């Protein structure tokens, strides 16, 4: 019999088998097919085929597979009719193709008999409390897909998937989620991260996208910068989130740290209707002055929130899907903050001040007394509300996919700051010990500030793609925008109490182990309040800021399926438009006048001293300063417009175990900066000046990948990328002043000028990366070691130089392309999603450590000095989490930890005045247990170790400047899933 005739006969018999698999005649039908199965299957084992089978019903997919390959597959048609196949494209072995076609469907392949392939339906597992039953489908799919992304990407990538039921966090934002990944440092805002630094590179130098679309973002206090505020992005809006640490031409060139891409959730992650609802309460342990001290409308400790996700598929063939998510939260975040000025008093054994006031002076009694005591209390009411929706279309057997997504979130805060600062007299001291004593108050200063800010984050994204078995074409377009508004009343007053016996005000202080001083008692608070407080600053500010980003990109790929070999390529272009406006209406009032009538002695004296009653402050009785208000309002305005045009070509060649990618991207930017014009005295002229600029950079990249035996994969990458200047550096009004100013120093230089620099060129980085990934535990674990090295040209820092302006020597402060920098480091990580323990228990582990070393030369006041780290670059970072699954209680315990060594936040002309954050350990603990198959209780404690945030200054960040205490946050959650 010919091979063709045999194949026709076998095809007929396979249909008989399919129809009769569940009947008693299966054995007879199978035996009748044996003569033809053996030679055909033997031939199929040694052959490969090119497949082009879109997702469809599993029955029709298996029939098409059998027809194309000649391989006979016996299966239960009744079970297969209700299932869908995975899409199958590319050239591969038949058995491998069959596994891929079945995807996640519940069939086990039996190919032990070479004369026939049989698919056995796996028995459905009952909910017995085992660990496997506790892990929902989304968790399993997400964890496995993270490692598939890492394995399939040619460069270095780390991924994380938000899991509704198992991730820690009633307050989980994208910033909190990503800090679990290797090399990531959370740049904090209060008790949670707002931005992330990747591998020690400033958060301004990341490129952050949602489905490949660049996001608009307004950062600290309404400033217009490149960093994306990731507190504004709820983690439940996304599925898998990827941090790409090496770059190919296909990616945006505006990243030196990382390209962070968040992938929207899909209704097609689930077979049908999916429901998730989470309601929770919050308890904050730090008691602020909310509910006391005339601060209305805030809870001292309690908060609440809710999250929900719904998705479903519909249509004749389930080709449509809709995914929606929602979030509401209100929580209290109270803070105490202590500042420590580097100024002390030194006394002799008789309690008299030394002259000079220095510990090296003979006669010092060996004890240090504070000269400044500075403390503040913050009461914050943080709120968020919003949601997202995504509609998808995956028509059957067409190769088309389409989606449209919209989201809108609002975050707002009501905040009160109560701040008292004391300068203690050095005339005498009483009752001094190494940790306590009593001194006169020489000067007292009270500061009151109230913030009422709102930030709206919005976006509309569209995605249309087509593919066949060789090519893909994807068109994406989106518009994202953010708006920021803040009303900030700000009032300060100061007093110099008399030092005679009648008017003197005594204060008792203590000094803690960190050498931070605190006033524990002011002997006569009424006497202090009535000592003659006078207004120093009275101001109201209304900030309004807006940024919008329009983004369109088209990408085409050919022969780049992971299973394809040989030559392939990718090409595309991107257009992006950024429009930002910064404005601030400022109302200034003339200082002086009695302030005591607007002050009161608080019930809660932390910090110690009288406070302003900002809720009932008499603004109508203040005297406006119209000239100052007009000048500051006009100087605060700027507008920035940017147009980006990018195109790229990327060539790929793939062998069986190796791949090489070489490409180039053209990064072209043009911008207009509109700033207020100023005269020689730095007063606004009422005219708007326009500055233009732009640049174009070719950005080449080469990537090589090779897979060694035993699942060991080598990645080697060279790339060039840019760090675009900040809009606030390019668009900033010039401010000129002469005379006694904090920006000048005594001597020949009596004037100062601060300005932006529209001639700034982008940083340009050469990036070298090499890494080894060892996959184990059947693809559920990976151990990685990576080395990276970055050489950054045209780095941007704010520098100060001396110039001759108007025949006056003048300090000129502006951002410049001043120096070059470098950064290198080593990153080690391990992930294992299934460590089996005794008694059916299991563990998930995700741990990493990164060591970094930066180098830069900084130009200070007529002198250069070298630094061994970059801004936002710690020397060490440790991140990770451990989950212990305990089937006996149908639950688990999860600990998430992170540690970041100290890092620079800002530079100064004087290296002794540089400032930054101290080391920041963090430990969060959560536990959950299922009370039914659909209800779960969760318990979480944030900042379990009670660590504080510390700010330091000095060239080596070795002098404590301030310490913040946020306490712990405890969450009680009820989850329906």
Short mmCIF file of N, CA, C and O in Angstrom, two decimals, residues 75-115:
data_model
loop_
_atom_site.label_atom_id
_atom_site.label_comp_id
_atom_site.label_asym_id
_atom_site.label_seq_id
_atom_site.Cartn_x
_atom_site.Cartn_y
_atom_site.Cartn_z
N UNK A 75 -9.00 10.63 21.19
CA UNK A 75 -9.37 11.52 22.30
C UNK A 75 -10.87 11.43 22.52
O UNK A 75 -11.62 10.90 21.69
N UNK A 76 -11.31 11.94 23.64
CA UNK A 76 -12.72 11.97 24.01
C UNK A 76 -13.35 13.20 23.38
O UNK A 76 -13.12 14.32 23.81
N UNK A 77 -14.15 13.00 22.32
CA UNK A 77 -14.73 14.12 21.59
C UNK A 77 -15.67 14.93 22.48
O UNK A 77 -15.76 16.15 22.34
N UNK A 78 -16.35 14.27 23.39
CA UNK A 78 -17.28 15.00 24.25
C UNK A 78 -16.54 16.02 25.12
O UNK A 78 -17.00 17.15 25.31
N UNK A 79 -15.38 15.62 25.64
CA UNK A 79 -14.59 16.54 26.46
C UNK A 79 -13.94 17.63 25.63
O UNK A 79 -13.87 18.79 26.02
N UNK A 80 -13.48 17.27 24.43
CA UNK A 80 -12.75 18.23 23.61
C UNK A 80 -13.66 19.28 22.99
O UNK A 80 -13.23 20.40 22.72
N UNK A 81 -14.93 18.94 22.77
CA UNK A 81 -15.84 19.89 22.13
C UNK A 81 -16.03 21.16 22.94
O UNK A 81 -16.32 22.22 22.39
N UNK A 82 -15.88 21.09 24.25
CA UNK A 82 -16.11 22.26 25.11
C UNK A 82 -14.83 23.06 25.38
O UNK A 82 -14.86 24.02 26.14
N UNK A 83 -13.71 22.65 24.76
CA UNK A 83 -12.43 23.30 25.02
C UNK A 83 -11.91 23.99 23.76
O UNK A 83 -12.33 23.68 22.65
N UNK A 84 -10.97 24.92 23.97
CA UNK A 84 -10.34 25.62 22.86
C UNK A 84 -8.85 25.29 22.84
O UNK A 84 -8.22 25.09 23.89
N UNK A 85 -8.32 25.26 21.64
CA UNK A 85 -6.89 24.98 21.49
C UNK A 85 -6.08 26.25 21.66
O UNK A 85 -6.61 27.36 21.58
N UNK A 86 -4.80 26.07 21.89
CA UNK A 86 -3.88 27.20 21.84
C UNK A 86 -3.49 27.44 20.38
O UNK A 86 -3.50 26.50 19.57
N UNK A 87 -3.16 28.68 20.00
CA UNK A 87 -2.72 28.91 18.62
C UNK A 87 -1.39 28.20 18.36
O UNK A 87 -0.55 28.08 19.24
N UNK A 88 -1.20 27.73 17.13
CA UNK A 88 -0.02 26.96 16.78
C UNK A 88 0.55 27.51 15.47
O UNK A 88 -0.07 27.40 14.42
N UNK A 89 1.75 28.13 15.57
CA UNK A 89 2.41 28.68 14.39
C UNK A 89 3.89 28.32 14.44
O UNK A 89 4.49 28.31 15.51
N UNK A 90 4.43 28.03 13.27
CA UNK A 90 5.86 27.81 13.18
C UNK A 90 6.21 26.38 12.84
O UNK A 90 5.38 25.48 12.76
N UNK A 91 7.51 26.17 12.63
CA UNK A 91 8.03 24.87 12.27
C UNK A 91 8.55 24.17 13.52
O UNK A 91 9.38 24.73 14.25
N UNK A 92 8.08 22.93 13.75
CA UNK A 92 8.51 22.22 14.95
C UNK A 92 8.18 20.74 14.82
O UNK A 92 7.45 20.32 13.92
N UNK A 93 8.73 19.94 15.77
CA UNK A 93 8.44 18.52 15.82
C UNK A 93 6.96 18.31 16.11
O UNK A 93 6.33 19.10 16.82
N UNK A 94 6.43 17.19 15.60
CA UNK A 94 5.00 16.96 15.73
C UNK A 94 4.56 16.80 17.19
O UNK A 94 3.52 17.30 17.59
N UNK A 95 5.36 16.06 17.97
CA UNK A 95 4.97 15.85 19.36
C UNK A 95 5.01 17.16 20.14
O UNK A 95 4.13 17.46 20.96
N UNK A 96 6.04 17.97 19.86
CA UNK A 96 6.13 19.28 20.50
C UNK A 96 4.95 20.15 20.08
O UNK A 96 4.37 20.89 20.89
N UNK A 97 4.57 20.06 18.81
CA UNK A 97 3.45 20.84 18.31
C UNK A 97 2.15 20.42 18.99
O UNK A 97 1.30 21.25 19.32
N UNK A 98 2.00 19.12 19.24
CA UNK A 98 0.78 18.63 19.88
C UNK A 98 0.68 19.17 21.32
O UNK A 98 -0.39 19.59 21.76
N UNK A 99 1.81 19.15 22.02
CA UNK A 99 1.80 19.70 23.39
C UNK A 99 1.40 21.18 23.37
O UNK A 99 0.63 21.64 24.21
N UNK A 100 1.96 21.93 22.42
CA UNK A 100 1.65 23.35 22.34
C UNK A 100 0.18 23.57 21.99
O UNK A 100 -0.47 24.48 22.49
N UNK A 101 -0.35 22.71 21.09
CA UNK A 101 -1.74 22.84 20.67
C UNK A 101 -2.70 22.63 21.84
O UNK A 101 -3.70 23.32 21.99
N UNK A 102 -2.38 21.66 22.70
CA UNK A 102 -3.24 21.38 23.85
C UNK A 102 -3.19 22.49 24.88
O UNK A 102 -4.18 22.74 25.58
N UNK A 103 -2.06 23.19 25.00
CA UNK A 103 -1.95 24.31 25.93
C UNK A 103 -2.26 23.88 27.35
O UNK A 103 -1.74 22.89 27.86
N UNK A 104 -3.17 24.64 27.98
CA UNK A 104 -3.52 24.39 29.38
C UNK A 104 -4.66 23.39 29.54
O UNK A 104 -5.14 23.16 30.63
N UNK A 105 -5.14 22.81 28.42
CA UNK A 105 -6.28 21.91 28.50
C UNK A 105 -5.95 20.64 29.27
O UNK A 105 -4.81 20.17 29.30
N UNK A 106 -6.99 20.08 29.89
CA UNK A 106 -6.80 18.99 30.86
C UNK A 106 -6.67 17.64 30.17
O UNK A 106 -7.53 16.75 30.32
N UNK A 107 -5.61 17.46 29.36
CA UNK A 107 -5.33 16.18 28.72
C UNK A 107 -3.89 15.77 29.00
O UNK A 107 -3.00 16.61 29.02
N UNK A 108 -3.70 14.49 29.18
CA UNK A 108 -2.37 13.93 29.32
C UNK A 108 -2.05 13.12 28.06
O UNK A 108 -2.84 12.30 27.60
N UNK A 109 -0.87 13.37 27.46
CA UNK A 109 -0.46 12.70 26.23
C UNK A 109 0.16 11.36 26.56
O UNK A 109 1.11 11.28 27.34
N UNK A 110 -0.38 10.31 25.98
CA UNK A 110 0.18 8.97 26.14
C UNK A 110 0.76 8.55 24.78
O UNK A 110 0.04 8.16 23.87
N UNK A 111 2.10 8.65 24.66
CA UNK A 111 2.79 8.24 23.43
C UNK A 111 3.70 7.06 23.70
O UNK A 111 4.66 6.80 22.97
N UNK A 112 3.41 6.32 24.78
CA UNK A 112 4.26 5.17 25.12
C UNK A 112 4.15 4.06 24.08
O UNK A 112 5.09 3.32 23.84
N UNK A 113 2.99 3.91 23.48
CA UNK A 113 2.81 2.95 22.39
C UNK A 113 3.12 3.68 21.08
O UNK A 113 2.37 4.56 20.67
N UNK A 114 4.20 3.37 20.42
CA UNK A 114 4.57 4.11 19.21
C UNK A 114 3.58 3.94 18.08
O UNK A 114 3.70 4.63 17.06
N UNK A 115 2.61 3.04 18.22
CA UNK A 115 1.64 2.85 17.14
C UNK A 115 0.44 3.78 17.24
O UNK A 115 -0.41 3.78 16.36
#
